[in-house]
Coordinates of C-alpha atoms in Angstrom, one line a residue:
X1 CA -26.0 -6.5 8.7
X2 CA -24.3 -9.9 7.6
X3 CA -24.9 -10.3 3.7
X4 CA -26.2 -6.8 3.5
X5 CA -25.5 -4.5 0.3
X6 CA -21.9 -3.3 -0.2
X7 CA -21.2 0.3 0.8
X8 CA -19.0 2.5 -1.4
X9 CA -16.1 4.0 0.6
X10 CA -15.6 7.1 -1.3
X11 CA -17.4 9.4 0.9
X12 CA -14.6 8.8 3.6
X13 CA -12.0 10.4 1.4
X14 CA -13.9 13.1 -0.4
X15 CA -12.4 14.3 -3.9
X16 CA -12.6 17.9 -4.9
X17 CA -15.5 18.2 -7.5
X18 CA -13.3 19.9 -10.1
X19 CA -11.2 16.8 -10.1
X20 CA -12.8 14.5 -12.7
X21 CA -9.8 12.4 -13.9
X22 CA -9.1 10.5 -10.7
X23 CA -9.0 6.6 -10.9
X24 CA -12.2 5.1 -9.7
X25 CA -12.6 3.2 -6.6
X26 CA -13.3 -0.4 -6.4
X27 CA -13.0 -1.1 -2.6
X28 CA -16.6 -1.6 -1.0
X29 CA -17.4 -2.1 2.6
X30 CA -18.8 -5.5 2.7
X31 CA -20.9 -6.5 5.7
X32 CA -19.6 -9.9 7.1
X33 CA -16.3 -9.4 5.3
X34 CA -14.8 -6.0 6.0
X35 CA -13.4 -5.6 9.4
X36 CA -16.0 -3.4 11.0
X37 CA -15.9 -1.2 14.2
X38 CA -18.1 -3.6 16.0
X39 CA -16.0 -6.7 15.2
X40 CA -12.9 -4.7 15.9
X41 CA -13.9 -3.8 19.5
X42 CA -15.1 -7.5 20.1
X43 CA -11.4 -8.5 19.1
X44 CA -10.3 -7.2 22.3
X45 CA -10.1 -8.8 25.7
X46 CA -11.5 -6.9 28.8
X47 CA -7.8 -5.7 29.7
X48 CA -7.0 -4.9 26.0
X49 CA -5.3 -8.1 24.4
X50 CA -6.0 -8.0 20.7
X51 CA -7.0 -11.4 18.9
X52 CA -4.6 -10.6 16.1
X53 CA -5.1 -13.9 14.3
X54 CA -8.9 -13.4 13.7
X55 CA -8.2 -9.6 12.9
X56 CA -5.8 -10.6 10.2
X57 CA -8.0 -13.2 8.6
X58 CA -10.9 -10.6 8.6
X59 CA -8.7 -8.0 6.8
X60 CA -7.4 -10.4 4.4
X61 CA -11.2 -11.2 3.6
X62 CA -12.5 -7.7 3.1
X63 CA -9.9 -5.0 4.2
X64 CA -10.8 -2.4 7.3
X65 CA -13.7 -0.1 7.5
X66 CA -12.5 3.6 7.0
X67 CA -13.6 4.7 10.5
X68 CA -11.2 2.4 12.2
X69 CA -8.5 2.1 9.7
X70 CA -5.7 4.3 11.6
X71 CA -6.0 2.4 14.8
X72 CA -5.9 -0.9 13.2
X73 CA -2.9 0.3 11.0
X74 CA -1.0 1.0 14.3
X75 CA -1.1 -2.8 15.0
X76 CA -0.2 -3.8 11.4
X77 CA 2.7 -1.6 11.3
X78 CA 3.9 -2.8 14.7
X79 CA 3.4 0.3 16.7
X80 CA 1.8 -1.7 19.4
X81 CA 2.0 -5.4 20.6
X82 CA -1.5 -7.2 20.2
X83 CA -0.6 -8.8 23.6
X84 CA -0.2 -5.5 25.3
X85 CA -3.2 -4.1 27.6
X86 CA -4.9 -0.8 27.1
X87 CA -3.1 0.7 30.0
X88 CA 0.3 -0.2 28.5
X89 CA -0.6 1.1 25.2
X90 CA -1.6 4.4 26.8
X91 CA 1.7 4.8 28.5
X92 CA 3.6 4.0 25.2
X93 CA 1.4 6.5 23.3
X94 CA 2.1 9.2 25.9
X95 CA 6.0 8.4 25.7
X96 CA 6.1 8.6 22.0
X97 CA 4.0 11.9 21.9
X98 CA 6.6 13.5 24.4
X99 CA 9.5 12.3 22.2
X100 CA 8.0 13.6 19.1
X101 CA 7.3 17.0 20.6
X102 CA 11.0 17.1 21.9
X103 CA 12.3 16.5 18.3
X104 CA 9.8 18.8 16.9
X105 CA 11.0 21.5 19.3
X106 CA 14.7 20.7 18.3
X107 CA 13.6 21.6 14.7
X108 CA 11.7 24.8 15.7
X109 CA 14.8 26.0 17.5
X110 CA 16.8 26.0 14.3
X111 CA 13.9 27.0 11.9
X112 CA 10.6 28.6 13.7
X113 CA 8.4 27.8 10.7
X114 CA 8.2 24.2 12.0
X115 CA 4.9 23.9 14.1
X116 CA 3.8 27.3 13.0
X117 CA 0.9 26.2 10.8
X118 CA 2.9 27.2 7.7
X119 CA 5.3 25.7 5.2
X120 CA 7.8 26.9 2.9
X121 CA 8.7 26.2 -0.9
X122 CA 11.6 28.5 -1.3
X123 CA 15.3 27.6 -0.4
X124 CA 16.3 28.7 3.2
X125 CA 20.1 28.4 2.7
X126 CA 22.8 27.7 0.3
X127 CA 24.8 24.5 0.3
X128 CA 27.9 26.2 2.0
X129 CA 25.5 27.2 5.0
X130 CA 25.1 30.9 3.8
X131 CA 21.8 32.7 3.8
X132 CA 20.3 32.7 0.3
X133 CA 18.9 35.7 -1.5
X134 CA 15.4 35.1 -0.2
X135 CA 15.1 37.8 2.5
X136 CA 11.8 36.5 3.7
X137 CA 13.4 33.0 4.5
X138 CA 16.5 34.8 6.0
X139 CA 14.1 36.2 8.8
X140 CA 12.9 32.9 9.6
X141 CA 16.3 31.4 10.6
X142 CA 17.0 31.8 14.4
X143 CA 20.3 33.4 14.9
X144 CA 22.7 30.8 16.4
X145 CA 26.0 31.2 15.0
X146 CA 27.7 28.9 12.4
X147 CA 25.4 25.7 11.6
X148 CA 26.8 22.1 11.7
X149 CA 26.8 19.8 8.9
X150 CA 23.5 18.1 10.1
X151 CA 21.6 21.4 10.3
X152 CA 22.9 22.5 6.8
X153 CA 21.9 19.3 5.2
X154 CA 18.3 19.5 6.9
X155 CA 17.7 23.1 6.2
X156 CA 18.5 22.3 2.4
X157 CA 15.8 19.8 2.2
X158 CA 13.0 21.9 3.7
X159 CA 11.8 23.6 0.7
X160 CA 11.9 20.3 -1.4
X161 CA 9.5 18.9 1.1
X162 CA 7.3 21.9 0.7
X163 CA 7.1 21.7 -2.9
X164 CA 6.1 17.9 -2.7
X165 CA 3.5 18.6 0.1
X166 CA 2.0 21.1 -2.5
X167 CA 1.6 18.1 -5.1
X168 CA 0.6 15.3 -2.8
X169 CA -3.0 14.2 -2.8
X170 CA -4.2 17.4 -4.0
X171 CA -7.3 15.9 -5.4
X172 CA -8.6 15.4 -1.8
X173 CA -10.7 17.9 -0.2
X174 CA -8.7 17.1 3.1
X175 CA -5.8 19.2 1.6
X176 CA -7.7 22.2 0.9
X177 CA -7.0 23.2 4.4
X178 CA -3.7 24.8 5.0
X179 CA -3.3 23.1 8.6
X180 CA -3.3 19.8 6.9
X181 CA -0.6 20.6 4.4
X182 CA 1.5 22.2 7.2
X183 CA 1.0 19.0 9.3
X184 CA 2.3 17.0 6.5
X185 CA 5.3 19.3 6.1
X186 CA 6.1 19.1 9.8
X187 CA 6.1 15.3 9.9
X188 CA 8.3 14.9 7.0
X189 CA 10.6 17.7 8.1
X190 CA 11.0 16.2 11.7
X191 CA 11.5 12.6 10.1
X192 CA 14.2 14.2 7.8
X193 CA 15.8 15.6 10.9
X194 CA 16.1 12.4 12.9
X195 CA 16.9 10.0 10.0
X196 CA 20.2 11.3 9.2
X197 CA 21.2 8.4 7.0
X198 CA 18.2 8.7 4.5
X199 CA 16.9 12.1 5.4
X200 CA 14.0 13.2 2.9
X201 CA 13.7 11.3 -0.4
X202 CA 11.7 13.0 -3.3
X203 CA 10.8 9.8 -4.8
X204 CA 7.6 9.4 -3.0
X205 CA 8.1 9.8 0.7
X206 CA 5.3 12.4 0.9
X207 CA 2.9 9.9 -0.8
X208 CA 3.6 7.4 1.9
X209 CA 3.1 9.7 4.9
X210 CA 0.0 11.5 3.4
X211 CA -2.5 8.5 4.3
X212 CA -1.2 8.7 8.0
X213 CA -2.2 12.3 8.8
X214 CA -5.7 11.6 7.1
X215 CA -6.2 8.6 9.2
X216 CA -4.8 9.6 12.6
X217 CA -5.9 12.9 14.0
X218 CA -3.1 13.3 16.4
X219 CA 0.2 14.6 14.7
X220 CA 2.4 12.5 16.9
X221 CA 0.5 9.3 16.3
X222 CA 0.6 9.8 12.6
X223 CA 4.3 10.5 12.7
X224 CA 5.1 7.1 14.6
X225 CA 2.9 5.3 12.2
X226 CA 5.0 6.7 9.2
X227 CA 8.2 6.1 11.1
X228 CA 7.1 2.3 11.4
X229 CA 6.3 2.2 7.7
X230 CA 9.7 3.8 6.9
X231 CA 11.2 1.1 8.8
X232 CA 10.1 -1.3 5.9
X233 CA 11.0 0.9 3.0
X234 CA 13.6 3.3 4.1
X235 CA 16.1 1.0 2.2
X236 CA 14.4 2.2 -1.0
X237 CA 15.4 5.6 -0.4
X238 CA 19.0 5.2 0.7
X239 CA 21.2 6.6 -2.2
X240 CA 25.1 6.4 -2.6
X241 CA 27.2 7.7 -5.3
X242 CA 26.6 4.5 -7.4
X243 CA 23.2 3.2 -6.7
X244 CA 19.6 4.0 -5.4
X245 CA 18.3 1.6 -2.8
X246 CA 15.3 0.3 -4.6
X247 CA 17.7 -1.2 -7.1
X248 CA 18.0 -4.1 -4.7
X249 CA 14.4 -4.7 -5.2
X250 CA 14.2 -4.2 -8.9
X251 CA 16.9 -6.9 -9.2
X252 CA 14.8 -9.3 -7.1
X253 CA 11.9 -8.6 -9.4
X254 CA 14.1 -9.5 -12.2
X255 CA 15.0 -12.8 -10.8
X256 CA 11.3 -13.7 -9.7
X257 CA 10.2 -12.9 -13.2
X258 CA 12.8 -15.0 -14.8
X259 CA 11.5 -18.0 -12.8
X260 CA 7.9 -17.5 -13.4
X261 CA 7.9 -16.0 -16.7
X262 CA 11.2 -16.6 -18.5
X263 CA 9.9 -15.7 -21.9
X264 CA 8.9 -12.1 -20.6
X265 CA 12.2 -11.7 -18.8
X266 CA 14.2 -12.5 -21.8
X267 CA 12.1 -9.9 -23.8
X268 CA 12.9 -7.3 -21.3
X269 CA 16.5 -8.0 -21.0
X270 CA 17.0 -8.3 -25.1
X271 CA 14.9 -5.2 -25.5
X272 CA 16.6 -3.0 -22.7
X273 CA 19.8 -4.7 -22.2
X274 CA 22.3 -4.8 -25.1
X275 CA 24.6 -7.3 -23.1
X276 CA 22.3 -10.0 -21.7
X277 CA 25.0 -12.6 -21.4
X278 CA 26.5 -10.6 -18.6
X279 CA 24.3 -12.2 -16.0
X280 CA 25.6 -14.9 -13.7
X281 CA 24.1 -18.3 -13.5
X282 CA 24.1 -20.5 -10.4
X283 CA 23.4 -24.1 -10.6
X284 CA 22.0 -26.4 -7.9
X285 CA 22.3 -30.2 -8.1
X286 CA 19.4 -32.4 -6.9
X287 CA 22.1 -33.9 -4.3
X288 CA 22.3 -30.6 -2.5
X289 CA 21.8 -30.9 1.4
X290 CA 18.3 -30.6 2.6
X291 CA 16.7 -30.7 -0.7
X292 CA 15.2 -34.1 -0.4
X293 CA 13.7 -33.4 3.0
X294 CA 12.5 -30.0 2.0
X295 CA 10.9 -30.9 -1.3
X296 CA 8.5 -33.2 0.5
X297 CA 7.3 -30.4 2.8
X298 CA 6.5 -27.9 0.0
X299 CA 5.6 -30.5 -2.8
X300 CA 8.7 -29.8 -5.1
X301 CA 9.6 -32.0 -7.7
X302 CA 13.2 -32.7 -8.0
X303 CA 14.8 -33.0 -11.5
X304 CA 18.6 -34.0 -12.0
X305 CA 19.6 -30.1 -11.9
X306 CA 18.1 -26.8 -11.1
X307 CA 19.2 -23.6 -12.5
X308 CA 18.5 -20.0 -11.6
X309 CA 19.9 -16.6 -12.6
X310 CA 21.0 -14.5 -9.6
X311 CA 20.9 -10.8 -10.2
X312 CA 23.2 -9.4 -7.4
X313 CA 22.3 -6.2 -6.2
X314 CA 26.0 -5.8 -5.5
X315 CA 27.0 -6.5 -9.0
X316 CA 28.3 -3.9 -11.4
X317 CA 26.2 -5.5 -14.0
X318 CA 22.9 -5.0 -12.1
X319 CA 20.2 -6.9 -14.0
X320 CA 17.5 -4.8 -12.2
X321 CA 18.3 -1.9 -14.6
X322 CA 16.2 -3.8 -17.0
X323 CA 13.2 -3.2 -14.6
X324 CA 13.4 0.6 -14.0
X325 CA 9.7 0.7 -15.3
X326 CA 8.8 -0.7 -12.1
X327 CA 10.7 2.1 -9.7
X328 CA 7.4 3.9 -9.0
X329 CA 5.4 0.9 -7.9
X330 CA 8.0 -0.2 -5.6
X331 CA 8.9 3.2 -4.2
X332 CA 5.3 4.2 -3.2
X333 CA 3.7 0.7 -3.2
X334 CA 1.3 1.5 -6.0
X335 CA -0.2 4.9 -4.8
X336 CA -0.4 6.0 -8.5
X337 CA -1.8 2.9 -9.9
X338 CA -4.7 2.8 -7.7
X339 CA -7.3 5.6 -6.4
X340 CA -6.6 6.7 -2.9
X341 CA -9.1 4.4 -1.3
X342 CA -7.9 1.5 -3.2
X343 CA -4.3 1.9 -2.3
X344 CA -5.0 2.1 1.3
X345 CA -7.0 -1.2 0.8
X346 CA -4.0 -2.7 -1.1
X347 CA -1.6 -1.8 1.7
X348 CA -3.5 -3.2 4.6
X349 CA -3.9 -6.5 2.7
X350 CA -0.2 -6.7 2.2
X351 CA 0.5 -5.8 5.8
X352 CA -1.9 -8.2 7.0
X353 CA -0.4 -11.0 4.8
X354 CA 3.2 -9.9 5.8
X355 CA 2.3 -9.5 9.5
X356 CA 5.2 -10.6 11.7
X357 CA 4.6 -10.7 15.5
X358 CA 8.1 -10.2 16.4
X359 CA 8.6 -6.9 14.7
X360 CA 7.2 -4.7 17.7
X361 CA 9.7 -6.2 20.2
X362 CA 12.4 -5.8 17.5
X363 CA 11.7 -2.2 17.2
X364 CA 11.6 -1.7 21.0
X365 CA 14.6 -3.4 21.9
X366 CA 17.0 -1.3 24.0
X367 CA 19.3 0.7 21.6
X368 CA 17.0 0.2 18.9
X369 CA 16.8 3.1 16.4
X370 CA 15.2 4.1 13.2
X371 CA 17.9 2.3 11.3
X372 CA 16.6 -1.1 12.8
X373 CA 14.4 -2.4 9.9
X374 CA 12.6 -5.4 8.7
X375 CA 14.9 -8.4 8.4
X376 CA 17.2 -7.1 11.2
X377 CA 15.9 -10.1 13.4
X378 CA 17.3 -12.7 11.1
X379 CA 18.7 -15.6 12.8
X380 CA 16.5 -15.3 15.8
X381 CA 13.8 -18.0 16.5
X382 CA 10.3 -17.2 15.2
X383 CA 7.5 -16.5 17.6
X384 CA 4.8 -19.1 17.7
X385 CA 2.0 -16.3 17.7
X386 CA -0.1 -15.6 14.6
X387 CA 1.3 -14.1 11.7
X388 CA 0.2 -13.4 8.1
X389 CA -0.4 -16.0 5.6
X390 CA 2.7 -14.6 3.4
X391 CA 4.9 -14.7 6.5
X392 CA 3.9 -18.2 7.3
X393 CA 5.0 -19.4 3.6
X394 CA 8.4 -17.7 4.2
X395 CA 8.8 -19.3 7.7
X396 CA 8.6 -22.8 6.0
X397 CA 11.8 -22.0 4.5
X398 CA 13.7 -21.6 7.9
X399 CA 16.2 -19.5 6.5
X400 CA 18.2 -16.7 8.3
X401 CA 18.0 -14.6 5.2
X402 CA 15.5 -11.7 4.9
X403 CA 12.7 -12.7 2.9
X404 CA 11.5 -10.8 -0.2
X405 CA 8.8 -8.1 0.3
X406 CA 5.4 -9.1 -1.0
X407 CA 5.6 -5.9 -3.0
X408 CA 8.0 -7.6 -5.4
X409 CA 5.5 -10.5 -6.0
X410 CA 2.6 -7.9 -6.4
X411 CA 4.7 -6.1 -9.4
X412 CA 5.5 -9.6 -10.7
X413 CA 1.7 -10.6 -10.7
X414 CA 0.8 -7.3 -12.6
X415 CA 3.5 -8.1 -15.5
X416 CA 2.4 -11.7 -15.5
X417 CA -1.3 -10.7 -16.2
X418 CA 0.2 -8.2 -18.9
X419 CA 2.7 -10.7 -20.2
X420 CA 0.9 -11.2 -23.6
X421 CA 0.5 -7.6 -24.3
X422 CA 3.9 -6.4 -23.2
X423 CA 5.4 -9.4 -25.5
X424 CA 3.5 -8.2 -28.6
X425 CA 3.5 -4.5 -28.2
X426 CA 6.3 -3.4 -26.1
X427 CA 9.6 -2.6 -28.2
X428 CA 11.2 -0.4 -25.8
X429 CA 11.0 1.2 -22.3
X430 CA 8.4 3.9 -23.4
X431 CA 6.2 1.0 -24.6
X432 CA 6.4 -0.8 -21.5
X433 CA 5.6 2.5 -19.2
X434 CA 2.7 3.3 -21.5
X435 CA 1.1 -0.2 -21.1
X436 CA 1.6 -0.2 -17.4
X437 CA 0.2 3.4 -17.1
X438 CA -2.9 2.3 -18.8
X439 CA -3.8 0.0 -16.0
X440 CA -4.2 3.0 -13.5
X441 CA -7.6 2.7 -12.0
X442 CA -8.1 -0.8 -13.5
X443 CA -6.4 -2.9 -11.1
X444 CA -8.3 -5.0 -8.3
X445 CA -6.4 -4.8 -5.0
X446 CA -7.7 -8.2 -3.6
X447 CA -7.0 -9.9 -7.0
X448 CA -3.6 -8.5 -7.1
X449 CA -2.6 -9.7 -3.6
X450 CA -4.2 -13.4 -4.5
X451 CA -2.0 -13.3 -7.7
X452 CA 1.2 -12.2 -5.6
X453 CA 0.5 -15.2 -3.2
X454 CA 0.2 -17.7 -6.0
X455 CA 3.4 -16.4 -7.6
X456 CA 5.3 -16.3 -4.3
X457 CA 4.4 -20.0 -3.8
X458 CA 5.4 -21.0 -7.1
X459 CA 8.6 -19.1 -6.8
X460 CA 9.4 -20.9 -3.4
X461 CA 8.8 -24.2 -5.1
X462 CA 11.0 -23.6 -8.0
X463 CA 13.8 -21.5 -6.7
X464 CA 14.0 -19.8 -3.4
X465 CA 14.1 -22.9 -1.3
X466 CA 16.9 -24.1 -3.5
X467 CA 19.0 -20.9 -3.0
X468 CA 18.6 -20.8 0.8
X469 CA 19.2 -24.8 1.4
X470 CA 22.2 -25.0 -1.1
X471 CA 25.7 -23.6 -1.4
X472 CA 26.5 -22.4 -4.7
X473 CA 28.0 -25.3 -6.5
X474 CA 29.5 -23.6 -9.7
X475 CA 29.5 -20.5 -11.6
X476 CA 29.3 -20.1 -15.3
X477 CA 28.7 -17.5 -17.7

């Protein structure tokens, strides 16, 4: 009932009794604040239209009850349009299940272990497409003549996926069952098959997928929820000969930290970068177009000159290299810094704050594929439908540029909170990593999101608006 005692959520994600060193869970189900099954059902009209505005507000207040978390996530991740009906969603769901079955069958035709209830941890073939020395794996390959490049690359990843599956969330009772491990392996394997650009990334892709199969019973539904999440994050996993995708976010983190905590940023740069003077500086005049009309809207004081160091992801002197300690936080969205339950709470808070009502239509456009990600709709007029609080702040800028993800400001918020300790105790990368690792299990998801929102607003006022509204007036070393 309203105002009743808070209920612990641990029982919904049981931990194996022998695992005694897992981070403690802070999230509690709070009547009147947490989105309950009753409130969730009441949010739908008779034909199935969802009142997404009230739903987002409730999630931001107290998260989602574990019993309905999976179906709510499908809306947060733009699997479905809140303005669709029950019948329309059923049609979409059935179509997607057929599509997943088709892709899975393609994989099974090459390697019959897919969908068999098993998974592998030994290499299938060598890089030249030849069968390896493992006779058991050789028996599993379907005779089909020479393999093309796509099939070879895919087969090379299968044992890597299996090794990661064995390590993912093994403290949970859920993964004591072989069928659940194989389901995780199947989903990741099918995803690696269809996303030929990124494939499978060992830097945490299994950590991102695992909650989906725990929350959604149907394997195809879990796959599509994961696929939607990867639309947001796949850029982090894209690697080239010279860079890793997440470096772009590390650079943004460096730029944000320089603005909100310049002393800490200078400490990181001087401690980890022997050539701090390499960074470019961009200067903005108060006479820049649109500054005067924009500052009043966002309550920005204007001085004679603004300055901001821009750390370009394309630059060979990438400043984000000084922030490699934040790599894991950005790649797996704090999965290792929170308990399993708290990390889910953090994710849904982030997605509710970032919610963009236009993403579903973007993903469903004719010709759209997995490479069309968040930010691909820049330049298009924004919908007037309800959106998340973080997204509303970004819309005030009225820029065609993709906004920074809230995860960057979450990490910046954590660094800001630990600023004093980092300044006084960190003398190298190992010290920074140790200080941040000590936070595991001691972070509060809701407070972290509130802190991220405050820093985001501060950053917009100080720099981001100026970057968007002003051309580069001059460059200097």
